[in-house]
Every structure is written in C-alpha cells, then in structure tokens.
Coordinates of C-alpha atoms and ligand atoms in Angstrom, one line a residue:
M1 CA 118.4 103.3 90.3
C2 CA 115.9 102.1 87.9
A3 CA 116.5 105.6 86.1
A4 CA 120.3 104.5 85.9
L5 CA 120.2 101.2 83.8
S6 CA 116.7 102.6 81.5
A7 CA 119.1 105.0 80.6
R8 CA 122.1 103.0 80.5
E9 CA 121.3 100.4 78.1
S10 CA 119.4 103.4 75.2
G11 CA 122.8 104.5 75.6
A12 CA 123.3 106.6 77.2
R13 CA 126.7 107.7 80.5
V14 CA 124.8 107.5 83.4
L15 CA 126.3 109.0 86.7
V16 CA 124.9 108.4 89.7
L17 CA 125.1 110.9 93.0
E18 CA 124.9 109.8 96.0
R19 CA 125.1 112.0 98.4
A20 CA 125.2 108.9 101.7
P21 CA 129.2 107.7 101.4
Q22 CA 129.0 104.5 100.4
D23 CA 128.6 102.3 103.5
K24 CA 125.1 104.6 104.3
R25 CA 124.4 104.2 100.5
G26 CA 120.4 103.1 99.6
G27 CA 117.9 106.0 100.8
N28 CA 114.5 104.6 101.9
S29 CA 114.4 102.5 99.8
A30 CA 117.1 99.9 101.6
Y31 CA 114.9 100.7 105.3
T32 CA 112.0 99.4 102.8
G33 CA 110.6 95.3 103.0
G34 CA 110.2 95.4 100.0
G35 CA 106.9 95.4 99.1
F36 CA 106.0 96.1 95.6
R37 CA 101.4 96.2 94.7
M38 CA 101.8 94.8 91.2
V39 CA 99.2 93.8 88.4
H40 CA 98.7 89.4 88.6
H41 CA 95.9 86.9 87.9
G42 CA 96.5 84.4 90.4
A43 CA 99.8 81.3 90.6
A44 CA 100.9 81.5 87.5
D45 CA 101.7 85.1 86.9
I46 CA 103.3 84.4 89.9
K47 CA 104.8 82.1 89.6
K48 CA 107.0 83.8 86.0
I49 CA 108.2 86.6 88.8
V50 CA 109.3 83.2 91.1
P51 CA 110.3 80.7 89.0
D52 CA 110.9 77.9 91.8
L53 CA 107.6 78.0 93.9
T54 CA 107.3 74.8 94.4
D55 CA 103.7 73.2 93.0
D56 CA 103.8 72.4 97.1
E57 CA 103.3 76.4 97.9
I58 CA 101.1 77.1 95.0
A59 CA 98.6 73.5 96.1
R60 CA 98.7 75.5 99.5
T61 CA 98.4 78.9 98.7
D62 CA 95.2 80.8 97.3
F63 CA 97.1 84.6 96.0
G64 CA 94.2 85.8 94.9
E65 CA 94.4 88.2 91.7
Y66 CA 94.9 91.9 91.4
S67 CA 93.1 93.7 88.7
A68 CA 94.4 96.7 87.0
E69 CA 90.4 97.8 88.1
Q70 CA 91.2 97.0 91.8
Y71 CA 94.6 99.0 91.2
L72 CA 93.3 101.6 90.1
D73 CA 90.2 101.6 92.1
D74 CA 92.5 101.1 95.3
L75 CA 94.3 103.7 94.6
G76 CA 91.6 106.7 93.9
R77 CA 89.2 104.7 97.0
I78 CA 92.1 105.3 98.9
T79 CA 93.3 108.8 97.8
Q80 CA 89.8 110.0 98.3
Y81 CA 89.8 110.2 94.0
Y82 CA 92.2 112.8 94.3
I83 CA 95.0 111.3 93.1
D84 CA 96.7 112.5 88.5
P85 CA 94.5 110.2 87.1
D86 CA 97.2 109.8 84.2
L87 CA 100.2 109.0 86.4
A88 CA 97.5 106.4 88.4
E89 CA 97.3 104.2 84.5
T90 CA 100.9 104.6 84.3
I91 CA 101.7 103.4 86.9
V92 CA 99.0 100.3 86.8
K93 CA 99.8 99.7 83.5
E94 CA 103.7 99.9 83.7
S95 CA 103.6 97.5 87.1
T96 CA 103.9 94.3 86.0
G97 CA 106.8 94.8 83.3
T98 CA 108.5 96.7 85.5
V99 CA 109.0 93.5 88.0
H100 CA 109.7 91.5 85.1
W101 CA 112.0 94.6 83.7
M102 CA 113.7 94.4 87.4
R103 CA 113.6 90.7 87.0
D104 CA 115.5 90.1 84.0
R105 CA 118.5 92.9 85.6
G106 CA 119.3 90.3 88.3
I107 CA 116.7 91.4 91.4
R108 CA 114.7 88.7 92.8
F109 CA 111.1 88.4 94.4
M110 CA 109.7 86.2 97.0
P111 CA 105.3 85.6 97.7
N112 CA 105.5 87.6 101.3
Y113 CA 104.3 84.5 103.5
G114 CA 103.1 85.9 106.8
R115 CA 103.3 89.8 105.9
Q116 CA 101.0 89.9 103.6
A117 CA 98.8 86.5 103.5
Y118 CA 98.7 84.9 107.2
N119 CA 98.6 80.8 107.9
V120 CA 94.8 79.4 109.1
N121 CA 94.5 75.6 109.4
G122 CA 97.3 75.0 106.7
R123 CA 96.6 77.4 104.2
F124 CA 97.6 80.9 103.1
K125 CA 95.7 83.9 101.8
F126 CA 96.9 87.3 100.1
F127 CA 95.0 90.0 101.0
G128 CA 95.1 94.0 100.5
G129 CA 96.7 94.0 97.3
V130 CA 100.2 92.9 97.6
V131 CA 101.6 89.2 97.7
I132 CA 106.2 89.9 95.7
F133 CA 108.8 91.7 97.6
A134 CA 112.3 91.7 97.2
N135 CA 114.9 88.8 98.5
G136 CA 116.7 90.1 101.5
G137 CA 113.4 93.1 101.7
G138 CA 114.6 97.2 100.7
T139 CA 118.4 96.0 101.4
G140 CA 118.2 93.6 99.3
L141 CA 116.3 95.8 96.0
M142 CA 119.3 97.6 97.0
E143 CA 122.2 95.4 96.9
L144 CA 121.4 93.7 93.8
H145 CA 120.6 97.3 92.7
Y146 CA 124.4 98.5 93.2
K147 CA 124.6 95.3 91.5
A148 CA 123.7 95.7 88.4
A149 CA 124.5 99.2 88.4
E150 CA 128.2 97.3 88.5
K151 CA 128.0 95.2 85.9
H152 CA 125.9 98.0 83.2
G153 CA 128.8 100.3 83.8
I154 CA 127.2 102.5 86.1
E155 CA 129.5 105.3 87.8
V156 CA 128.2 106.5 91.3
R157 CA 129.8 109.0 93.3
Y158 CA 129.1 108.9 96.7
Q159 CA 128.8 112.0 99.2
T160 CA 128.4 113.9 96.3
R161 CA 124.6 116.3 97.1
A162 CA 123.1 118.5 94.1
T163 CA 122.9 122.0 95.4
A164 CA 121.4 123.3 92.3
L165 CA 120.6 122.3 88.5
L166 CA 122.0 124.8 86.0
Q167 CA 120.8 126.2 83.0
G168 CA 121.5 126.9 79.7
K169 CA 120.3 126.9 75.8
S170 CA 119.0 123.9 76.0
G171 CA 117.2 124.1 79.5
V172 CA 118.9 121.5 82.2
E173 CA 122.6 121.1 81.5
G174 CA 123.3 119.8 84.6
V175 CA 124.4 120.5 88.4
R176 CA 126.0 122.2 90.7
V177 CA 126.8 119.8 94.1
T178 CA 129.8 119.6 96.9
A179 CA 131.3 117.1 97.2
N180 CA 133.5 116.9 99.8
G181 CA 132.7 119.7 100.5
V182 CA 133.9 121.6 97.4
P183 CA 132.0 123.1 95.2
E184 CA 131.4 121.7 92.1
E185 CA 130.1 121.5 88.7
I186 CA 128.9 118.7 86.6
R187 CA 127.4 119.0 82.4
A188 CA 125.5 116.7 81.4
R189 CA 122.6 116.5 78.7
A190 CA 119.9 115.5 80.9
V191 CA 119.3 115.2 84.9
V192 CA 116.6 112.6 86.0
L193 CA 116.1 114.1 89.8
A194 CA 114.8 110.7 91.9
C195 CA 116.3 112.3 95.5
G196 CA 113.3 112.0 97.5
G197 CA 110.7 114.0 99.4
F198 CA 111.5 116.1 102.8
E199 CA 110.4 113.9 105.9
A200 CA 114.6 114.4 107.4
N201 CA 114.6 118.0 107.4
R202 CA 113.0 119.6 110.2
E203 CA 112.0 123.3 108.8
M204 CA 110.1 121.7 106.3
R205 CA 108.2 119.4 107.6
T206 CA 107.4 121.6 110.8
R207 CA 106.3 124.3 107.7
Y208 CA 104.7 121.8 105.0
L209 CA 102.9 119.7 107.5
G210 CA 102.2 122.2 110.4
P211 CA 102.9 122.3 114.3
G212 CA 104.3 118.8 115.8
W213 CA 105.6 117.6 111.9
D214 CA 109.0 118.9 113.5
M215 CA 108.3 116.2 116.4
A216 CA 107.7 112.4 114.8
K217 CA 111.0 110.2 113.7
V218 CA 111.5 109.3 111.2
R219 CA 111.8 105.8 110.0
G220 CA 114.5 106.1 106.9
T221 CA 117.6 108.1 105.6
R222 CA 118.3 111.6 107.4
Y223 CA 119.4 112.2 103.9
N224 CA 115.9 112.5 102.0
T225 CA 115.7 117.0 102.3
G226 CA 113.9 118.1 99.6
D227 CA 117.3 119.0 98.0
G228 CA 115.6 118.3 94.7
I229 CA 112.3 119.5 94.6
S230 CA 114.0 122.9 96.6
M231 CA 116.5 122.7 93.3
A232 CA 113.8 122.7 90.7
L233 CA 111.3 124.6 92.3
E234 CA 114.0 127.6 91.7
I235 CA 114.4 127.1 88.1
G236 CA 110.1 126.2 87.8
A237 CA 109.2 123.4 88.4
Q238 CA 105.4 124.1 89.4
S239 CA 104.4 122.4 92.7
Y240 CA 102.2 119.2 93.1
G241 CA 100.4 117.2 94.9
Q242 CA 99.5 117.4 98.5
W243 CA 101.9 119.4 100.6
S244 CA 100.7 119.3 103.8
G245 CA 100.4 115.3 104.2
C246 CA 102.4 112.4 104.5
H247 CA 102.7 108.9 105.0
S248 CA 103.1 108.4 108.4
V249 CA 102.2 105.7 111.0
A250 CA 102.4 103.9 114.1
W251 CA 105.9 103.8 115.2
E252 CA 108.1 103.5 119.0
R253 CA 107.6 105.8 120.7
Y254 CA 111.1 106.3 122.1
A255 CA 112.4 105.3 118.0
P256 CA 115.8 107.3 117.7
D257 CA 115.6 110.5 115.0
F258 CA 116.4 108.7 112.3
G259 CA 115.3 104.7 111.0
D260 CA 118.7 102.1 110.8
V261 CA 119.3 100.4 108.2
N262 CA 120.9 97.2 109.8
A263 CA 118.3 97.3 111.9
P264 CA 115.0 99.4 109.6
H265 CA 112.0 97.3 111.2
A266 CA 112.3 97.3 114.3
G267 CA 109.7 100.6 114.6
Y268 CA 107.2 98.7 113.6
R269 CA 103.7 98.4 115.7
H270 CA 101.4 97.3 112.6
S271 CA 99.6 95.0 114.1
Y272 CA 97.0 97.7 115.6
P273 CA 94.1 95.4 113.7
F274 CA 94.7 92.5 116.4
G275 CA 94.0 94.4 119.5
I276 CA 92.7 98.1 120.3
M277 CA 95.8 101.9 120.6
V278 CA 93.5 104.2 123.9
N279 CA 94.8 107.8 124.0
A280 CA 96.1 109.3 127.4
D281 CA 93.2 110.0 127.7
G282 CA 92.2 106.3 127.4
R283 CA 89.8 106.4 124.9
R284 CA 89.9 104.9 122.2
F285 CA 90.2 107.2 119.0
V286 CA 90.2 105.0 115.1
D287 CA 88.7 102.0 113.9
E288 CA 91.6 99.8 113.9
G289 CA 90.0 97.4 112.4
A290 CA 88.2 99.9 109.5
D291 CA 91.0 98.0 106.5
F292 CA 93.7 95.1 106.4
R293 CA 96.7 97.2 107.7
N294 CA 97.9 98.0 104.4
Y295 CA 95.8 100.4 103.6
T296 CA 95.6 102.5 106.9
Y297 CA 98.0 101.8 108.4
A298 CA 100.1 105.0 106.0
K299 CA 97.4 107.6 108.0
Y300 CA 96.8 106.2 111.9
G301 CA 101.0 107.9 112.4
R302 CA 99.2 110.8 111.6
V303 CA 96.2 110.3 114.3
V304 CA 98.8 109.5 117.0
L305 CA 100.3 112.6 116.6
Q306 CA 97.4 114.3 116.7
Q307 CA 96.6 112.9 119.9
P308 CA 97.5 115.0 123.8
G309 CA 100.8 114.2 124.3
S310 CA 101.0 113.1 120.2
F311 CA 101.5 108.7 121.9
A312 CA 99.1 106.1 122.8
W313 CA 99.7 102.0 123.7
Q314 CA 98.8 99.0 121.7
I315 CA 96.5 96.1 123.9
F316 CA 96.8 92.9 122.7
D317 CA 95.6 89.5 125.4
Q318 CA 97.3 86.5 124.2
Q319 CA 94.1 85.2 121.7
V320 CA 96.4 87.1 119.1
K321 CA 99.2 86.7 120.1
H322 CA 100.3 84.7 117.5
L323 CA 99.9 87.1 114.9
M324 CA 102.0 90.2 115.8
R325 CA 104.5 90.3 113.8
D326 CA 107.8 90.2 115.3
E327 CA 108.7 93.3 115.9
Y328 CA 107.1 94.2 118.8
K329 CA 109.5 91.2 120.2
L330 CA 112.8 93.0 119.3
R331 CA 114.5 94.7 122.2
G332 CA 113.2 98.4 123.1
A333 CA 110.2 98.1 122.2
T334 CA 108.3 100.6 124.9
K335 CA 106.6 97.5 126.1
V336 CA 104.8 96.9 130.1
Q337 CA 102.5 93.6 130.7
A338 CA 100.2 91.9 133.2
D339 CA 97.8 89.5 134.3
T340 CA 95.3 91.7 135.2
L341 CA 94.3 94.8 133.4
E342 CA 93.4 97.3 136.2
G343 CA 97.9 95.5 136.9
L344 CA 98.5 97.0 133.4
V345 CA 96.6 100.3 132.7
E346 CA 99.1 101.0 136.2
K347 CA 102.1 100.3 134.1
M348 CA 101.0 102.7 130.6
Q349 CA 102.4 105.7 131.7
D350 CA 101.0 109.2 131.3
V351 CA 97.0 106.8 130.5
H352 CA 93.9 107.5 132.7
P353 CA 93.4 105.1 134.7
Q354 CA 90.0 104.2 135.2
N355 CA 89.0 105.8 131.4
F356 CA 90.6 103.2 130.0
L357 CA 89.1 100.6 132.8
D358 CA 85.5 101.5 131.3
T359 CA 87.1 102.1 126.8
V360 CA 87.6 98.5 127.8
R361 CA 84.6 97.6 129.8
D362 CA 82.1 98.5 126.9
Y363 CA 84.1 97.0 123.7
N364 CA 84.5 93.6 124.5
A365 CA 80.8 94.3 126.7
A366 CA 79.6 95.4 121.8
I367 CA 81.7 92.6 120.3
K368 CA 79.5 90.7 117.9
R369 CA 80.6 87.2 119.2
D370 CA 79.1 84.7 117.5
V371 CA 80.8 86.1 114.1
P372 CA 83.9 83.9 113.7
F373 CA 87.5 85.8 113.8
D374 CA 89.2 85.2 110.2
P375 CA 92.6 88.1 109.9
N376 CA 92.9 86.8 106.4
V377 CA 89.3 88.7 105.1
K378 CA 87.4 91.7 106.6
D379 CA 85.5 89.5 108.8
G380 CA 83.3 91.4 109.8
R381 CA 83.2 90.9 113.3
T382 CA 82.5 94.0 114.8
T383 CA 81.9 96.1 117.9
V384 CA 78.4 97.9 117.3
G385 CA 77.7 100.8 119.5
L386 CA 80.7 102.1 120.3
A387 CA 81.5 106.4 119.7
I388 CA 84.2 104.9 117.3
D389 CA 83.5 101.0 116.3
K390 CA 86.1 98.4 115.4
T391 CA 84.2 97.0 112.8
N392 CA 86.8 93.9 112.5
W393 CA 88.4 91.9 113.3
A394 CA 87.1 92.5 116.6
N395 CA 88.8 90.4 119.5
V396 CA 87.7 90.5 122.9
L397 CA 90.6 92.1 125.4
E398 CA 90.3 88.5 128.4
K399 CA 93.2 86.2 127.8
P400 CA 95.4 87.4 130.4
P401 CA 98.9 88.2 130.6
F402 CA 97.2 91.5 128.9
E403 CA 100.7 93.5 126.4
A404 CA 100.5 97.4 126.2
Y405 CA 102.8 99.0 123.6
S406 CA 103.7 102.6 123.7
V407 CA 103.9 104.3 120.2
G408 CA 105.0 107.8 119.1
C409 CA 104.5 108.8 115.1
G410 CA 106.9 107.4 112.4
I411 CA 106.8 109.4 109.4
T412 CA 108.2 107.6 106.1
F413 CA 108.1 110.2 103.4
T414 CA 105.9 113.1 101.9
F415 CA 103.6 113.5 99.9
G416 CA 104.0 116.8 97.8
G417 CA 107.0 117.3 95.3
L418 CA 107.5 118.3 91.8
K419 CA 104.6 117.7 88.8
I420 CA 105.8 115.5 86.2
D421 CA 103.4 113.8 82.6
P422 CA 103.9 110.0 82.4
A423 CA 107.0 110.1 80.6
T424 CA 108.6 111.0 83.8
H425 CA 108.7 115.9 82.0
V426 CA 109.0 118.0 85.0
L427 CA 106.4 120.4 84.2
D428 CA 106.9 124.2 84.3
M429 CA 104.1 126.5 86.0
E430 CA 102.2 126.6 82.5
D431 CA 102.5 122.5 82.5
A432 CA 105.3 122.5 79.8
P433 CA 108.3 120.2 80.0
I434 CA 111.1 122.1 81.3
P435 CA 113.7 120.7 78.6
G436 CA 115.8 117.9 79.6
L437 CA 114.8 117.5 83.3
Y438 CA 113.0 114.8 84.9
A439 CA 111.7 113.3 88.0
A440 CA 111.0 109.5 89.8
G441 CA 110.6 108.4 93.3
E442 CA 108.8 110.6 96.5
L443 CA 110.0 113.4 95.0
V444 CA 107.0 113.6 92.6
G445 CA 104.0 115.6 93.7
G446 CA 100.3 114.5 93.1
L447 CA 100.1 110.7 93.8
Y448 CA 99.1 109.8 97.6
Y449 CA 96.6 112.4 99.1
F450 CA 96.0 111.3 102.9
N451 CA 96.3 107.8 102.5
Y452 CA 98.6 105.8 100.6
P453 CA 98.0 101.3 99.3
G454 CA 100.6 99.8 101.2
S455 CA 103.9 98.8 98.8
T456 CA 103.1 101.5 96.0
G457 CA 106.1 103.5 96.1
L458 CA 108.5 101.1 95.4
M459 CA 106.1 99.8 92.2
A460 CA 106.1 104.3 91.5
G461 CA 109.0 104.8 91.7
S462 CA 110.4 102.2 89.6
V463 CA 107.3 102.5 86.8
F464 CA 108.4 105.4 86.6
G465 CA 112.5 105.8 87.2
R466 CA 112.8 103.2 84.2
I467 CA 110.6 105.9 82.4
A468 CA 112.9 108.7 82.9
G469 CA 116.0 106.9 82.2
R470 CA 114.1 106.0 78.3
E471 CA 113.1 109.5 78.1
A472 CA 115.9 111.0 79.6
A473 CA 118.2 109.1 76.6
A474 CA 116.8 110.4 74.3
H475 CA 116.2 113.8 74.8
S476 CA 120.5 113.5 75.7
K477 CA 120.6 111.6 72.1
N478 CA 118.9 115.2 70.0
Ligands
LIG501 C1 110.6 102.1 106.7 C2 110.8 101.6 106.0 C3 109.4 100.7 105.4 C4 108.7 101.7 103.7 N1 108.9 100.0 103.2 C5 107.5 100.5 101.4 C6 107.8 98.4 101.1 O1 107.9 97.5 101.6 N2 106.9 99.1 99.5 C7 107.0 100.3 99.1 O2 106.9 100.6 97.6 N3 107.9 101.4 99.7 C8 108.3 101.3 101.3 N4 108.7 102.6 101.6 C9 108.4 103.9 100.6 C10 110.0 103.7 99.7 O3 110.8 103.9 100.6 C11 109.1 105.1 99.2 O4 108.4 104.7 98.3 C12 110.7 104.8 98.0 O5 112.1 103.9 98.2 C13 111.7 105.9 97.7 O6 112.3 105.9 96.9 P1 113.3 107.2 96.0 O7 114.7 106.7 94.9 O8 112.7 107.8 95.4 O9 113.5 107.9 97.1 P2 115.4 107.1 98.2 O10 114.7 105.1 97.8 O11 115.1 107.4 99.3 O12 116.7 107.5 97.5 C14 116.8 108.7 98.0 C15 118.4 108.9 97.5 O13 118.9 110.2 96.7 C16 120.3 109.9 97.6 N5 119.8 112.2 98.1 C17 119.2 112.8 99.0 N6 119.1 114.1 98.1 C18 120.6 114.1 97.5 C19 121.1 115.4 97.0 N7 121.6 116.4 97.3 N8 122.5 114.6 96.1 C20 122.2 114.0 96.2 N9 121.7 112.5 96.7 C21 121.0 113.2 97.5 C22 119.7 110.0 99.5 O14 120.8 109.8 99.9 C23 118.7 108.5 98.5 O15 120.0 108.0 98.8 C24 109.1 102.4 102.9 C25 110.0 103.6 103.4 C26 110.2 103.1 105.0 C27 110.8 104.7 104.8

C-alpha cells in the first residue's frame, strides 16, 4: 500500500492486485500489533508523530532515544551481522521520514504503553527500541491505508491472484492473473511485488525450512504462499537471504492452522521472560531472560519446534501475573493452574513430573535473590550455575496458584526471498536490475538471519514500499 501511494503521488496510474476477497484484505500487515521501529531522540520527536501526547504523559514517561547507530547495531547483532549492509542502512536512514510521510497520508500513531514499556512506580520507561505503533494496531493501519488509497484514486482488484510476470522488450511488462478463476493478462509499465513470503505454503516450508515445519501454525494470513518469489525466480531473479530461516514464536499449542484477523493476537505467549519454559522432559531449554522479548521471541518458535513433540509449557507464579500480556486470559489458551507444583505438573499434559519438580527446585535455588527485579531494564537478576542460566528477570516460582500454558510453534514470515538493491530493483543472477521489476516487504531476502528485531517488518516494508512506488513510477515515464 505504501508502494501504491508513493507511485500514485509520483504521477503513475496504479492498480493493486489482491488475491484475498475484500473482507480478508490487508495481508499479514493487518494481523500485526502495528509496531514500527524507527530512529528517534526522545519526547520531542515522539510528540511530532503523536501531537496529542499530553504534558502529563511526557512527564511520566522515559522514551529514551533510539539512534541510527543503535538501530544499525541491533540489525547487525540480531542477524549475526549477515544483514545486507546497504539495505540495513536504507531502513535506518529512511525510518523516521517514512513514518512522517505515512502520517501525512492519514496513518495515525500512538506510544505503545504496556507492551513496550511497563509501569514501575507510576513511571513508564520504553525498552527494546520500539515506541510507536499504528493506532488500532494492524487492522487500524490497513483501514487507513485503504482509505488513503481510495482518496488518491488507486484501484484495488480483489480475488485477483498474480501467477506470472509478463516480459517484453522493455523488461517486465505486466502480470498474468487468475481473477475469480478466469485467467487474464494485465499490461503495466512496471510491477512492484509486495505479496509476502512463503509462510502459508506447507510444501515450501518443509522444502526450505526443513522437516517439522509442515506442522507449524501460521500466525497470519493464509494467502502468502510464495507466489511473488516463485514468479520472479522463474524469470531469472536471484534468490537471496536465509531460505532456511524464518520468524517464528512460541504460540498457542492448539491454535487454528491460520490466524484469525478478528482475533489476531489470541495465540501470543510472549511473557516468557518473566517465567520459565520446560519441554516434555521437564527440562528448561532456553535462557528465557536472555534479552528483552523484542530480541528473542522471533527465534524461540524454532527452538520450541525442535523440542520432543514440538511443544513446551510456560510456567508463572502470582508475583508476575500483573506483567503477563492480556492474551493469556483469552478463551482458547491451553492453561492449567494449581496451588502446588506437584499439582500443576499432574495437569501438564506429556511432561515428565519428577524432572519438572527437580528443574523448578534447582532453578529457584540458583537465583541471585539480592538483585532487585525490574521489568523495564535488563536487571541482571540471574541464576548461577545451571546448565542453562536465566540471565535476567529470574523470579522465584513460589507464590501460588501456579499457572502453566502450553505452546507450540507459530510461524510469522519467512526470511529467504529476492535480492533487491536499495532502490528496490529486483536483481538477476549477475546483480543487474531486471527492468520494470521492483520488490518490497516480506519477499525481500537478505534482511533477517536466525533472528529479527521486533517491529522491523512493517518499517522495512514501508521504507522499501515507498521507494519502490517512486522508482516504478519513474520507470513508467521512460
Ligand atoms: C501476528 C503477526 C504480528 C506481527 N506484528 C508485527 C509488528 O507489530 N510490527 C512489525 O513490524 N511487523 C509485525 N509482523 C510482521 C509483518 O506482518 C510483516 O513484516 C509485514 O506485514 C509484511 O508486509 P508485506 O506487505 O510484505 O506482506 P502482507 O502484509 O502479508 O501483504 C501481502 C499481500 O499480498 C497478497 N498476495 C499474496 N499472494 C498474492 C498473489 N499471488 N496475487 C495477489 N496478491 C497476493 C496477500 O493476500 C496480502 O494481502 C507481524 C506478523 C504477524 C503475522
């Protein structure tokens, strides 16, 4: 939608093809929490994006700052420095300007209190590099995008699935589609591919991510089946990035196969930094407090998938209950509760009881209790001497009733895709642009490897979408 708006304002006539019916439009973007990771230097910058922010809110909030250097460092560190440096720089450099550009086109933003900052003694402190989210979350974001598209005379054709790229003397000259079951050719001077990764394609998941990935639950839309990637590869585009990698999280174990856009967050189980996770053997298998949730959640789905039976349980006590995200309270959560740990494990399906009790005993005994707990900072309240230490937010599991939630693996999006340059040209095997072909969003490869810094997806998609629209419009005029 950013590509469409930007192409339109650069003077092009724009047609958006959407495979989904109108009531299911919006792609994964509609399922998001709407978080955007952008460069900012504190309250004054946030106020420019959220003019309604009151003096009182500013007084009781520490927005911190998120410099370009920190953003680049995070992109490097989290991806083990595999991220394409030119694309990384483009995201960082264009992030704040793109948010302002979207705001000028009607998208509204808010500070994400509660999710990205906790209330400690009446004061909020933002952590993990993300402050703002789109008002109304992903659905709000997409509603406003469609409204802007309508206002600017952008046509959207629903139930129209692109199946192939048409080539001619000037490069890509349109697409072949199937519209309501009928094949058709649509001519265009340029094509921007922005139709997602292959996360909703079981066969491609298993082929590229590996055995077991057919069993993952899809957190978002059912329509991102890798079509854009396949179409481009077919005409000689270069595959790029980590094709065996994806964003995946600990997710409600018995969630439906695909997300529900009316309840997009029901499956979230993101409060594990305040508890512990155990597998079927009753053992912990990750450092739940290795970093802020934003920096670990996207790699822990894979770790859950790799456990015996591809499931785990998250365990909490009443001391952290107030910090747990709302989704834990929703209907559909696989939850058990008991006044004793013995009673709890009896109810935790498929978990070795004695090992679990030993794990909790050893964990409780290993906590450095003299370090104060603080959810807004990496508090260093660690365990000492365990095979896998919990290095922050290690709370003693001691205040009943105890609660446990069963999780499986939920896939968000795939990392492998097409190679683009910072001007979003899709590149061929010799790194030469394929004339008339541009790409943005999930189907761009080379951004994420092994892990992902939370709320970069929407930002990157918007940055490259905006550039792609501008470039495609310029190409159309040639
Ligand atoms: C549950 C969830 C929460 C998330 N939370 C966040 C967050 O808070 N912040 C963040 O930055 N990121 C978040 N993400 C990641 C984010 O959704 C993606 O990075 C981003 O939305 C990708 O945008 P996109 O335009 O590439 O794809 P999408 O928004 O998925 O759009 C792709 C569109 O292409 C259509 N399509 C597919 N194939 C075809 C075809 N052949 N022909 C025509 N149309 C086709 C689809 O129907 C869809 O509408 C989240 C993802 C999920 C699933």
